[in-house]
Amino acid sequence: MTETRWNVTFRVYRKKGAAAAHYDEFRLEVDPDEYVLDAIERIWAYQDRSLTFRHACHHSTCGACGMRVNGAEKLTCITPVRQVARDGGVIRVEPLRNFPVVSDLAVDMGVFYRRMEMGEQLPVNVDKREAIQPEARPAGPGGDQLRLADCIECGLCISACPISASSPGYLGPAVLAGIHQHGLQGSERLLELVDSEDGVWRCHSAFECTAVCPASVEPGWRIMELRREVIGQRIRGLFHGPKSSKNGQLEASQ
Amino acid sequence: MIEITKGSLLGRAAKWFDPRWRTLNMLGFILNRVTAIGLTLYLFLHLGVLSLLAQGAKAYDGFIALAHSPVFIFGEALVVAAGFIHGLNGIRIALNSFGIGARYQKALLVLVLVVALACSLVFAVRMFGA
Amino acid sequence: MNNTFYGPRSGESAWLWFAKALSGLVMIVILIIHFIANHFAAPNGLLSYADIVRYYQNPLVLAMEIGFVAFAVSHALIGLRGIILDLKPGAAFIRVINWLFTLLGASAIIYGIWLILTIAGRGAA
């Protein structure tokens, strides 16, 4: 940490309940090597205790602190002030796009987490609030319990995706990338899920997801690979005939 | 059951075309979508205008006389540019979708835009020169 | 704000996307041929009615133009439908769009083929 101090103005998105959204300005003296999240915390601590935001690990592992800094999706715990502003400058902080805002900078990730679970990776059941026993967990291709090895489920990709912006039904890059990592593994249910109107065919190769991902998941590339798998399965399906699938039941056939 | 609107239809569609604070990749998406809509409109316009052919020589040749005006040629130059952008970018997207080049798709995008621009300029010069 | 969990709707299948990609690729080939033939190789660049009628006497030209109409209209309408799906319309809406576009597409292609054959027929007279 240096001795330099910069004067930076933070323009922070505020929204409580049904009231209209607006921006509050906070002036702060910051060390340019500090992270944006540190500044937000100081704003909360010393200037406005009603500011709501999420944070946990502070080292890009938990995915809680995703926000838009000057319009671009970032993990604020690893975004130094120096990267996004200069002395005397302004930093605009907003919540992620394409999620309902709960309060200020915190968004509701419920639907997203439930969709991640649809990819048949269930280390913790969101609705039952309990861990599923090891024997019941399906294994990943390597045999380990992988919940998408790199993905920290921060939601930056969903925020960046232009299709998630216009279609709330689109599964989204993280979910599809997770299913690709897990592998279709002959599951008719997963195939129907991704080969659908809300699945891989909604992607239009904007690749904004890959650009903002802080964990090198490369969701854009994974969705393309998943498409190939889907087409392969469908063509194979022409020769093997339709499998009987029990609708609505969780099953991994073959 | 299924809640659709989180905003008006046009409001949601407008988000597609906002390039602010986004990477170059988004430009590719926007260009492809804009040229797609533009070319579709042109397609139906073109099919409509060609009905003049059925009306005989006078009707069609009369229309062609209009086609020499600079405004017209400019419009056609736009169509040619749109065709190049959409076609070349489409090849890139199709390749990506089959797993080819998805990891360096950004470089491919730059290549596509440069080539499309170059070809459009060549055609525009020829069209206005004639 | 709404936070409903939606189930995906199957039906936007791999085949439609495949048709769009395929028609796109075929069109690029036909477009190149169409452009070179119609505007460079053909006499006077086909800028008069008489030239066009004469040009359309060649059955290969007819095949190319008919293929062009069919593929172009299909590609455009499948693509447009995709753009509409990106707005997550209701089930009823998309059914209407499916019917409308099928009708529109079929009409445009039939009209195109009729036009091409009519013009070709003028030359025989």
Short mmCIF file of C-alpha atoms in Angstrom, two decimals:
data_model
loop_
_atom_site.label_atom_id
_atom_site.label_comp_id
_atom_site.label_asym_id
_atom_site.label_seq_id
_atom_site.Cartn_x
_atom_site.Cartn_y
_atom_site.Cartn_z
CA MET A 1 0.00 0.00 0.00
CA THR A 2 1.30 3.41 -0.93
CA GLU A 3 1.05 6.69 0.92
CA THR A 4 -0.79 8.34 -1.97
CA ARG A 5 -4.32 9.43 -1.38
CA TRP A 6 -6.78 10.22 -4.13
CA ASN A 7 -10.01 12.15 -3.85
CA VAL A 8 -12.66 10.16 -5.66
CA THR A 9 -16.40 10.73 -5.91
CA PHE A 10 -18.58 7.63 -5.78
CA ARG A 11 -21.95 7.83 -7.52
CA VAL A 12 -23.90 4.97 -6.00
CA TYR A 13 -27.22 3.54 -7.18
CA ARG A 14 -29.84 3.58 -4.44
CA LYS A 15 -33.23 1.93 -4.42
CA LYS A 16 -35.36 1.04 -1.44
CA GLY A 17 -38.64 -0.81 -1.80
CA ALA A 18 -41.03 0.63 -4.34
CA ALA A 19 -39.42 4.08 -4.37
CA ALA A 20 -37.81 5.33 -7.56
CA ALA A 21 -34.11 4.65 -8.04
CA HIS A 22 -31.63 7.48 -7.74
CA TYR A 23 -27.90 8.06 -7.33
CA ASP A 24 -26.18 9.32 -4.17
CA GLU A 25 -22.74 10.93 -4.27
CA PHE A 26 -20.09 10.19 -1.68
CA ARG A 27 -16.67 11.81 -1.58
CA LEU A 28 -13.88 9.60 -0.33
CA GLU A 29 -10.16 9.73 0.21
CA VAL A 30 -8.85 6.44 -1.13
CA ASP A 31 -5.57 4.69 -1.62
CA PRO A 32 -5.53 4.00 -5.39
CA ASP A 33 -4.46 0.42 -4.73
CA GLU A 34 -7.45 -0.25 -2.53
CA TYR A 35 -10.37 -2.12 -4.01
CA VAL A 36 -13.73 -0.64 -4.94
CA LEU A 37 -15.36 -2.94 -2.37
CA ASP A 38 -13.22 -1.43 0.39
CA ALA A 39 -14.46 1.99 -0.58
CA ILE A 40 -18.09 0.84 -0.57
CA GLU A 41 -17.58 -0.59 2.91
CA ARG A 42 -16.15 2.68 4.15
CA ILE A 43 -19.09 4.55 2.69
CA TRP A 44 -21.40 2.23 4.59
CA ALA A 45 -19.37 2.45 7.80
CA TYR A 46 -18.77 6.20 7.99
CA GLN A 47 -21.25 7.91 5.72
CA ASP A 48 -24.48 5.98 5.19
CA ARG A 49 -25.44 2.94 7.23
CA SER A 50 -28.51 2.35 5.06
CA LEU A 51 -26.41 1.33 2.04
CA THR A 52 -27.06 -2.33 1.25
CA PHE A 53 -24.58 -4.54 -0.58
CA ARG A 54 -23.15 -8.06 -0.49
CA HIS A 55 -19.63 -9.14 0.35
CA ALA A 56 -17.96 -12.14 1.95
CA CYS A 57 -14.59 -13.61 1.09
CA HIS A 58 -12.88 -10.53 -0.34
CA HIS A 59 -10.69 -12.66 -2.59
CA SER A 60 -12.77 -13.54 -5.66
CA THR A 61 -13.83 -16.99 -4.45
CA CYS A 62 -17.37 -16.53 -3.22
CA GLY A 63 -18.87 -14.47 -6.04
CA ALA A 64 -20.91 -12.26 -3.70
CA CYS A 65 -19.55 -8.81 -4.59
CA GLY A 66 -20.41 -8.60 -8.29
CA MET A 67 -21.48 -5.09 -9.33
CA ARG A 68 -21.27 -2.74 -12.29
CA VAL A 69 -18.41 -0.26 -11.95
CA ASN A 70 -18.67 2.59 -14.46
CA GLY A 71 -21.13 0.45 -16.38
CA ALA A 72 -18.95 -2.64 -16.70
CA GLU A 73 -19.43 -5.86 -14.73
CA LYS A 74 -16.71 -6.40 -12.14
CA LEU A 75 -15.93 -8.31 -8.96
CA THR A 76 -15.41 -5.32 -6.72
CA CYS A 77 -13.11 -7.14 -4.29
CA ILE A 78 -10.44 -7.43 -6.96
CA THR A 79 -11.03 -4.18 -8.82
CA PRO A 80 -8.47 -1.61 -7.66
CA VAL A 81 -9.59 2.01 -7.68
CA ARG A 82 -6.59 2.74 -9.88
CA GLN A 83 -8.09 0.58 -12.63
CA VAL A 84 -11.35 2.49 -12.89
CA ALA A 85 -10.61 6.10 -11.93
CA ARG A 86 -7.97 8.74 -11.43
CA ASP A 87 -7.40 11.37 -8.77
CA GLY A 88 -10.41 13.67 -8.72
CA GLY A 89 -12.47 11.29 -10.84
CA VAL A 90 -15.88 9.68 -10.46
CA ILE A 91 -16.72 6.03 -9.96
CA ARG A 92 -20.28 4.97 -10.71
CA VAL A 93 -21.41 1.85 -8.84
CA GLU A 94 -24.60 0.01 -9.81
CA PRO A 95 -26.09 -3.40 -9.14
CA LEU A 96 -25.92 -6.21 -11.71
CA ARG A 97 -28.33 -6.08 -14.67
CA ASN A 98 -31.01 -8.65 -15.35
CA PHE A 99 -31.66 -9.54 -11.71
CA PRO A 100 -34.42 -8.01 -9.58
CA VAL A 101 -32.97 -5.42 -7.21
CA VAL A 102 -33.60 -6.26 -3.56
CA SER A 103 -32.07 -3.11 -2.12
CA ASP A 104 -29.44 -0.71 -3.45
CA LEU A 105 -26.57 -2.87 -4.73
CA ALA A 106 -27.92 -6.25 -3.68
CA VAL A 107 -29.87 -8.32 -6.21
CA ASP A 108 -32.03 -11.42 -5.93
CA MET A 109 -30.07 -14.44 -7.17
CA GLY A 110 -32.74 -17.00 -6.31
CA VAL A 111 -33.84 -17.91 -9.83
CA PHE A 112 -30.23 -18.12 -10.92
CA TYR A 113 -29.25 -20.54 -8.16
CA ARG A 114 -32.28 -22.71 -8.83
CA ARG A 115 -31.38 -22.85 -12.50
CA MET A 116 -27.82 -23.92 -11.62
CA GLU A 117 -29.37 -26.77 -9.69
CA MET A 118 -31.32 -27.86 -12.74
CA GLY A 119 -27.99 -28.89 -14.21
CA GLU A 120 -28.15 -31.81 -11.77
CA GLN A 121 -25.45 -30.51 -9.50
CA LEU A 122 -26.89 -30.43 -6.01
CA PRO A 123 -24.36 -30.01 -3.25
CA VAL A 124 -26.85 -27.91 -1.30
CA ASN A 125 -30.57 -27.94 -1.89
CA VAL A 126 -31.66 -24.30 -1.95
CA ASP A 127 -35.24 -25.05 -0.91
CA LYS A 128 -34.54 -27.55 1.83
CA ARG A 129 -31.55 -25.64 3.22
CA GLU A 130 -29.68 -28.86 3.89
CA ALA A 131 -26.76 -30.64 2.25
CA ILE A 132 -27.59 -33.73 0.25
CA GLN A 133 -25.72 -36.78 1.49
CA PRO A 134 -22.60 -37.73 -0.51
CA GLU A 135 -24.08 -41.01 -1.78
CA ALA A 136 -27.00 -39.19 -3.36
CA ARG A 137 -24.88 -36.66 -5.24
CA PRO A 138 -24.32 -37.39 -8.93
CA ALA A 139 -20.66 -37.45 -9.92
CA GLY A 140 -19.07 -35.27 -12.54
CA PRO A 141 -17.23 -36.76 -15.50
CA GLY A 142 -14.02 -37.11 -13.47
CA GLY A 143 -15.88 -38.89 -10.68
CA ASP A 144 -15.45 -35.96 -8.22
CA GLN A 145 -18.20 -33.81 -6.81
CA LEU A 146 -17.70 -30.87 -9.13
CA ARG A 147 -20.02 -27.93 -9.05
CA LEU A 148 -18.47 -26.30 -12.08
CA ALA A 149 -14.84 -26.21 -10.96
CA ASP A 150 -14.10 -22.61 -11.95
CA CYS A 151 -17.47 -20.90 -11.75
CA ILE A 152 -18.08 -18.92 -8.57
CA GLU A 153 -21.69 -18.21 -9.56
CA CYS A 154 -21.19 -14.47 -9.32
CA GLY A 155 -23.73 -13.69 -12.03
CA LEU A 156 -21.55 -11.24 -13.96
CA CYS A 157 -22.13 -13.19 -17.17
CA ILE A 158 -25.91 -13.06 -16.76
CA SER A 159 -25.67 -9.32 -16.22
CA ALA A 160 -23.58 -8.88 -19.36
CA CYS A 161 -25.65 -11.08 -21.64
CA PRO A 162 -27.88 -9.06 -24.04
CA ILE A 163 -30.34 -11.95 -24.34
CA SER A 164 -30.75 -12.22 -20.57
CA ALA A 165 -31.62 -8.54 -20.78
CA SER A 166 -34.59 -9.11 -23.05
CA SER A 167 -35.70 -12.60 -22.04
CA PRO A 168 -36.11 -13.49 -18.37
CA GLY A 169 -36.64 -17.09 -19.40
CA TYR A 170 -33.21 -17.59 -20.96
CA LEU A 171 -31.22 -20.02 -18.83
CA GLY A 172 -28.15 -17.87 -19.20
CA PRO A 173 -24.42 -18.41 -19.76
CA ALA A 174 -23.48 -19.70 -16.27
CA VAL A 175 -26.20 -22.32 -16.25
CA LEU A 176 -25.43 -23.58 -19.75
CA ALA A 177 -21.71 -23.56 -19.03
CA GLY A 178 -22.39 -25.59 -15.90
CA ILE A 179 -24.37 -28.15 -17.86
CA HIS A 180 -21.57 -28.37 -20.41
CA GLN A 181 -19.03 -28.96 -17.67
CA HIS A 182 -21.23 -31.60 -16.10
CA GLY A 183 -21.89 -33.19 -19.47
CA LEU A 184 -25.24 -34.22 -20.91
CA GLN A 185 -24.31 -37.84 -20.12
CA GLY A 186 -27.26 -39.20 -22.05
CA SER A 187 -29.80 -37.52 -19.83
CA GLU A 188 -32.96 -36.94 -21.81
CA ARG A 189 -34.08 -34.33 -19.30
CA LEU A 190 -30.92 -32.27 -19.65
CA LEU A 191 -31.08 -32.54 -23.42
CA GLU A 192 -34.65 -31.23 -23.44
CA LEU A 193 -33.57 -28.45 -21.12
CA VAL A 194 -30.75 -27.15 -23.29
CA ASP A 195 -32.28 -27.96 -26.68
CA SER A 196 -35.11 -25.58 -26.02
CA GLU A 197 -36.33 -22.11 -26.65
CA ASP A 198 -34.64 -20.94 -23.45
CA GLY A 199 -31.50 -23.00 -23.92
CA VAL A 200 -28.55 -22.95 -26.28
CA TRP A 201 -30.51 -21.60 -29.24
CA ARG A 202 -31.12 -18.29 -27.57
CA CYS A 203 -27.40 -17.48 -27.61
CA HIS A 204 -26.33 -15.18 -30.44
CA SER A 205 -22.59 -15.26 -29.90
CA ALA A 206 -22.23 -11.84 -28.34
CA PHE A 207 -19.48 -13.34 -26.12
CA GLU A 208 -19.97 -10.61 -23.54
CA CYS A 209 -20.18 -13.38 -20.94
CA THR A 210 -16.67 -14.63 -21.67
CA ALA A 211 -15.41 -11.05 -21.61
CA VAL A 212 -16.60 -10.35 -18.05
CA CYS A 213 -16.10 -13.74 -16.41
CA PRO A 214 -13.55 -13.37 -13.57
CA ALA A 215 -12.99 -17.12 -13.28
CA SER A 216 -11.99 -18.21 -16.80
CA VAL A 217 -15.09 -20.30 -17.30
CA GLU A 218 -15.40 -19.12 -20.95
CA PRO A 219 -19.19 -19.65 -21.04
CA GLY A 220 -19.43 -18.48 -24.65
CA TRP A 221 -17.16 -21.24 -25.87
CA ARG A 222 -18.93 -23.78 -23.65
CA ILE A 223 -22.33 -22.91 -25.09
CA MET A 224 -20.94 -23.46 -28.60
CA GLU A 225 -19.55 -26.84 -27.56
CA LEU A 226 -22.88 -27.71 -25.98
CA ARG A 227 -24.60 -26.92 -29.28
CA ARG A 228 -22.40 -29.41 -31.03
CA GLU A 229 -23.28 -32.01 -28.42
CA VAL A 230 -26.97 -31.30 -28.84
CA ILE A 231 -26.84 -31.61 -32.63
CA GLY A 232 -24.84 -34.79 -32.26
CA GLN A 233 -27.41 -36.26 -29.89
CA ARG A 234 -30.31 -35.27 -32.12
CA ILE A 235 -28.71 -36.82 -35.18
CA ARG A 236 -27.95 -39.98 -33.25
CA GLY A 237 -31.53 -39.91 -32.03
CA LEU A 238 -32.70 -40.19 -35.62
CA PHE A 239 -31.09 -43.58 -35.86
CA HIS A 240 -31.87 -44.95 -32.41
CA GLY A 241 -35.47 -43.81 -32.32
CA PRO A 242 -37.08 -41.74 -29.56
CA LYS A 243 -36.28 -42.71 -25.97
CA SER A 244 -39.21 -42.97 -23.61
CA SER A 245 -38.78 -40.16 -21.14
CA LYS A 246 -40.91 -39.79 -18.03
CA ASN A 247 -41.81 -36.12 -18.03
CA GLY A 248 -41.00 -34.12 -14.96
CA GLN A 249 -38.96 -36.76 -13.24
CA LEU A 250 -35.34 -36.35 -12.32
CA GLU A 251 -33.51 -39.10 -14.09
CA ALA A 252 -30.18 -39.68 -15.77
CA SER A 253 -30.83 -42.40 -18.32
CA GLN A 254 -28.14 -44.88 -19.48
CA MET B 1 -48.17 -18.53 -14.62
CA ILE B 2 -45.30 -17.43 -16.78
CA GLU B 3 -44.58 -13.75 -16.09
CA ILE B 4 -43.20 -12.27 -19.23
CA THR B 5 -42.77 -8.54 -19.00
CA LYS B 6 -40.19 -6.91 -16.87
CA GLY B 7 -40.50 -3.88 -19.06
CA SER B 8 -42.12 -2.94 -22.32
CA LEU B 9 -41.33 -4.91 -25.47
CA LEU B 10 -39.55 -1.99 -27.10
CA GLY B 11 -37.72 -1.17 -23.90
CA ARG B 12 -36.30 -4.66 -23.70
CA ALA B 13 -35.42 -4.73 -27.39
CA ALA B 14 -33.68 -1.35 -27.06
CA LYS B 15 -31.21 -2.89 -24.62
CA TRP B 16 -29.78 -4.97 -27.45
CA PHE B 17 -28.55 -1.90 -29.27
CA ASP B 18 -26.87 -0.05 -26.40
CA PRO B 19 -23.09 -0.31 -26.91
CA ARG B 20 -22.13 1.78 -23.89
CA TRP B 21 -19.54 0.33 -21.50
CA ARG B 22 -19.42 -2.90 -23.47
CA THR B 23 -16.62 -4.74 -25.24
CA LEU B 24 -16.00 -5.07 -28.98
CA ASN B 25 -17.85 -8.38 -28.98
CA MET B 26 -21.09 -6.54 -28.34
CA LEU B 27 -20.48 -4.49 -31.49
CA GLY B 28 -20.50 -7.72 -33.48
CA PHE B 29 -23.82 -8.70 -31.93
CA ILE B 30 -25.36 -5.29 -32.60
CA LEU B 31 -24.13 -5.13 -36.21
CA ASN B 32 -25.40 -8.60 -36.96
CA ARG B 33 -28.84 -7.82 -35.55
CA VAL B 34 -29.13 -4.42 -37.25
CA THR B 35 -28.03 -5.77 -40.63
CA ALA B 36 -30.38 -8.75 -40.23
CA ILE B 37 -33.40 -6.51 -39.75
CA GLY B 38 -32.24 -4.13 -42.47
CA LEU B 39 -31.64 -6.87 -45.01
CA THR B 40 -34.99 -8.50 -44.26
CA LEU B 41 -36.77 -5.22 -44.94
CA TYR B 42 -34.73 -4.83 -48.12
CA LEU B 43 -35.60 -8.37 -49.19
CA PHE B 44 -39.34 -7.76 -49.07
CA LEU B 45 -38.93 -4.34 -50.66
CA HIS B 46 -36.88 -5.89 -53.44
CA LEU B 47 -39.44 -8.62 -54.07
CA GLY B 48 -42.14 -5.96 -54.18
CA VAL B 49 -40.28 -3.75 -56.62
CA LEU B 50 -39.56 -6.68 -58.91
CA SER B 51 -43.30 -7.02 -59.47
CA LEU B 52 -42.79 -4.09 -61.82
CA LEU B 53 -41.18 -6.59 -64.14
CA ALA B 54 -44.52 -8.33 -64.53
CA GLN B 55 -46.08 -5.04 -65.51
CA GLY B 56 -43.90 -4.84 -68.55
CA ALA B 57 -40.96 -2.97 -70.02
CA LYS B 58 -42.23 0.58 -69.53
CA ALA B 59 -42.92 0.18 -65.81
CA TYR B 60 -39.63 -1.55 -65.07
CA ASP B 61 -37.37 0.62 -67.20
CA GLY B 62 -39.05 3.68 -65.75
CA PHE B 63 -38.07 2.49 -62.29
CA ILE B 64 -34.51 1.76 -63.36
CA ALA B 65 -34.21 5.38 -64.48
CA LEU B 66 -34.80 6.35 -60.85
CA ALA B 67 -32.08 3.97 -59.77
CA HIS B 68 -29.39 6.22 -61.13
CA SER B 69 -30.04 8.96 -58.57
CA PRO B 70 -27.33 9.40 -55.92
CA VAL B 71 -29.76 8.82 -53.06
CA PHE B 72 -30.69 5.49 -54.56
CA ILE B 73 -27.11 4.45 -55.12
CA PHE B 74 -26.27 5.41 -51.55
CA GLY B 75 -29.08 3.23 -50.30
CA GLU B 76 -27.82 0.36 -52.40
CA ALA B 77 -24.29 0.89 -51.06
CA LEU B 78 -25.71 0.52 -47.55
CA VAL B 79 -27.38 -2.73 -48.57
CA VAL B 80 -24.09 -4.02 -49.98
CA ALA B 81 -22.27 -3.07 -46.77
CA ALA B 82 -24.96 -4.76 -44.68
CA GLY B 83 -24.66 -7.84 -46.85
CA PHE B 84 -20.92 -8.06 -46.34
CA ILE B 85 -21.10 -7.49 -42.58
CA HIS B 86 -23.93 -9.96 -42.04
CA GLY B 87 -22.54 -12.58 -44.40
CA LEU B 88 -18.96 -12.57 -43.12
CA ASN B 89 -19.99 -12.31 -39.48
CA GLY B 90 -22.50 -15.08 -40.11
CA ILE B 91 -19.74 -17.35 -41.36
CA ARG B 92 -17.77 -16.54 -38.20
CA ILE B 93 -20.78 -17.32 -35.98
CA ALA B 94 -21.52 -20.54 -37.85
CA LEU B 95 -17.90 -21.65 -37.45
CA ASN B 96 -18.00 -20.85 -33.74
CA SER B 97 -21.19 -22.85 -33.36
CA PHE B 98 -19.41 -25.89 -34.68
CA GLY B 99 -16.57 -25.36 -32.25
CA ILE B 100 -14.18 -23.85 -34.77
CA GLY B 101 -12.36 -20.78 -33.55
CA ALA B 102 -14.60 -20.08 -30.56
CA ARG B 103 -11.57 -19.43 -28.38
CA TYR B 104 -10.22 -16.67 -30.59
CA GLN B 105 -13.52 -15.36 -31.80
CA LYS B 106 -12.62 -11.76 -30.96
CA ALA B 107 -9.73 -11.76 -33.42
CA LEU B 108 -12.02 -13.29 -36.02
CA LEU B 109 -14.53 -10.51 -35.39
CA VAL B 110 -11.91 -7.84 -36.06
CA LEU B 111 -10.92 -9.64 -39.26
CA VAL B 112 -14.53 -9.86 -40.39
CA LEU B 113 -15.17 -6.16 -39.78
CA VAL B 114 -11.99 -5.07 -41.56
CA VAL B 115 -12.68 -7.24 -44.62
CA ALA B 116 -16.33 -6.17 -44.71
CA LEU B 117 -15.36 -2.52 -44.55
CA ALA B 118 -12.76 -2.94 -47.31
CA CYS B 119 -15.16 -4.76 -49.65
CA SER B 120 -17.92 -2.24 -48.96
CA LEU B 121 -15.61 0.61 -49.86
CA VAL B 122 -14.52 -1.07 -53.09
CA PHE B 123 -18.13 -1.61 -54.11
CA ALA B 124 -19.17 1.89 -53.11
CA VAL B 125 -16.41 3.41 -55.23
CA ARG B 126 -17.42 1.27 -58.21
CA MET B 127 -21.11 2.07 -57.79
CA PHE B 128 -20.64 5.81 -57.56
CA GLY B 129 -18.02 5.85 -60.25
CA ALA B 130 -20.14 4.14 -62.88
CA MET C 1 -40.56 -7.60 -8.77
CA ASN C 2 -41.28 -10.85 -10.40
CA ASN C 3 -38.94 -13.69 -9.60
CA THR C 4 -40.92 -16.58 -11.04
CA PHE C 5 -39.03 -19.69 -11.96
CA TYR C 6 -39.87 -20.59 -15.55
CA GLY C 7 -39.69 -24.00 -17.08
CA PRO C 8 -38.20 -24.06 -20.55
CA ARG C 9 -40.44 -24.61 -23.53
CA SER C 10 -39.24 -27.27 -25.89
CA GLY C 11 -39.98 -26.80 -29.55
CA GLU C 12 -37.31 -24.34 -30.58
CA SER C 13 -35.36 -27.23 -31.81
CA ALA C 14 -31.94 -27.85 -33.15
CA TRP C 15 -33.41 -28.41 -36.59
CA LEU C 16 -34.69 -24.87 -37.08
CA TRP C 17 -31.34 -23.44 -36.10
CA PHE C 18 -29.63 -25.87 -38.39
CA ALA C 19 -31.92 -24.83 -41.26
CA LYS C 20 -31.04 -21.22 -40.59
CA ALA C 21 -27.30 -21.89 -40.55
CA LEU C 22 -27.50 -24.07 -43.64
CA SER C 23 -29.64 -21.63 -45.62
CA GLY C 24 -27.26 -18.85 -44.60
CA LEU C 25 -24.27 -20.70 -45.95
CA VAL C 26 -26.03 -21.76 -49.17
CA MET C 27 -27.14 -18.19 -49.68
CA ILE C 28 -23.62 -16.86 -49.52
CA VAL C 29 -22.68 -19.17 -52.37
CA ILE C 30 -25.78 -18.29 -54.41
CA LEU C 31 -25.36 -14.61 -53.62
CA ILE C 32 -21.85 -14.60 -55.03
CA ILE C 33 -23.03 -16.37 -58.17
CA HIS C 34 -26.13 -14.15 -58.38
CA PHE C 35 -24.08 -11.01 -58.13
CA ILE C 36 -21.33 -11.99 -60.54
CA ALA C 37 -23.75 -13.37 -63.08
CA ASN C 38 -26.40 -10.69 -62.87
CA HIS C 39 -24.24 -7.64 -62.64
CA PHE C 40 -20.94 -8.49 -64.23
CA ALA C 41 -21.30 -11.33 -66.69
CA ALA C 42 -24.76 -10.50 -68.00
CA PRO C 43 -25.01 -8.00 -70.84
CA ASN C 44 -25.41 -4.38 -69.70
CA GLY C 45 -25.68 -5.56 -66.13
CA LEU C 46 -29.33 -6.43 -66.56
CA LEU C 47 -30.54 -2.89 -66.32
CA SER C 48 -33.35 -3.14 -68.78
CA TYR C 49 -36.50 -5.23 -69.06
CA ALA C 50 -35.46 -6.74 -72.37
CA ASP C 51 -32.11 -7.88 -71.03
CA ILE C 52 -33.74 -9.58 -68.08
CA VAL C 53 -36.23 -11.49 -70.20
CA ARG C 54 -33.45 -12.71 -72.47
CA TYR C 55 -31.30 -13.66 -69.46
CA TYR C 56 -34.11 -15.68 -67.90
CA GLN C 57 -34.28 -18.02 -70.88
CA ASN C 58 -31.36 -19.95 -69.37
CA PRO C 59 -32.72 -22.77 -67.15
CA LEU C 60 -29.64 -22.64 -64.91
CA VAL C 61 -30.38 -18.99 -64.17
CA LEU C 62 -33.96 -19.93 -63.30
CA ALA C 63 -32.80 -22.65 -60.92
CA MET C 64 -30.38 -20.27 -59.21
CA GLU C 65 -32.93 -17.50 -58.81
CA ILE C 66 -35.62 -19.85 -57.48
CA GLY C 67 -33.14 -21.32 -55.01
CA PHE C 68 -32.16 -17.82 -53.97
CA VAL C 69 -35.73 -16.77 -53.23
CA ALA C 70 -36.46 -19.94 -51.25
CA PHE C 71 -33.34 -19.82 -49.12
CA ALA C 72 -33.33 -16.06 -48.58
CA VAL C 73 -36.94 -15.93 -47.40
CA SER C 74 -36.48 -18.97 -45.13
CA HIS C 75 -33.32 -17.62 -43.57
CA ALA C 76 -34.81 -14.18 -43.01
CA LEU C 77 -38.02 -15.44 -41.41
CA ILE C 78 -36.39 -18.08 -39.20
CA GLY C 79 -33.98 -15.37 -38.06
CA LEU C 80 -36.74 -12.87 -37.42
CA ARG C 81 -38.62 -15.46 -35.39
CA GLY C 82 -35.48 -15.99 -33.33
CA ILE C 83 -35.28 -12.27 -32.61
CA ILE C 84 -38.88 -12.31 -31.44
CA LEU C 85 -38.19 -15.32 -29.21
CA ASP C 86 -35.40 -13.29 -27.59
CA LEU C 87 -38.18 -11.14 -26.16
CA LYS C 88 -39.79 -14.15 -24.46
CA PRO C 89 -43.32 -13.81 -25.87
CA GLY C 90 -46.25 -15.78 -24.52
CA ALA C 91 -47.13 -19.20 -25.89
CA ALA C 92 -50.17 -17.88 -27.75
CA PHE C 93 -48.17 -15.07 -29.35
CA ILE C 94 -45.48 -17.37 -30.68
CA ARG C 95 -48.09 -19.72 -32.12
CA VAL C 96 -49.55 -16.79 -34.04
CA ILE C 97 -46.08 -15.82 -35.22
CA ASN C 98 -45.39 -19.39 -36.35
CA TRP C 99 -48.53 -19.42 -38.47
CA LEU C 100 -48.01 -15.91 -39.76
CA PHE C 101 -44.42 -16.47 -40.79
CA THR C 102 -45.14 -19.82 -42.39
CA LEU C 103 -47.88 -18.18 -44.42
CA LEU C 104 -45.78 -15.14 -45.23
CA GLY C 105 -42.80 -17.25 -46.20
CA ALA C 106 -44.78 -19.63 -48.37
CA SER C 107 -46.54 -16.74 -50.10
CA ALA C 108 -43.31 -14.89 -50.76
CA ILE C 109 -41.63 -17.96 -52.19
CA ILE C 110 -44.61 -18.90 -54.36
CA TYR C 111 -44.89 -15.30 -55.57
CA GLY C 112 -41.16 -15.26 -56.32
CA ILE C 113 -41.29 -18.48 -58.30
CA TRP C 114 -44.38 -17.27 -60.19
CA LEU C 115 -42.64 -14.00 -61.04
CA ILE C 116 -39.51 -15.74 -62.27
CA LEU C 117 -41.43 -18.16 -64.44
CA THR C 118 -43.69 -15.42 -65.80
CA ILE C 119 -40.74 -13.32 -66.90
CA ALA C 120 -39.09 -16.34 -68.44
CA GLY C 121 -42.32 -17.07 -70.27
CA ARG C 122 -42.35 -13.59 -71.83
CA GLY C 123 -39.23 -14.46 -73.74
CA ALA C 124 -40.79 -17.41 -75.47
CA ALA C 125 -43.59 -15.24 -76.84
#
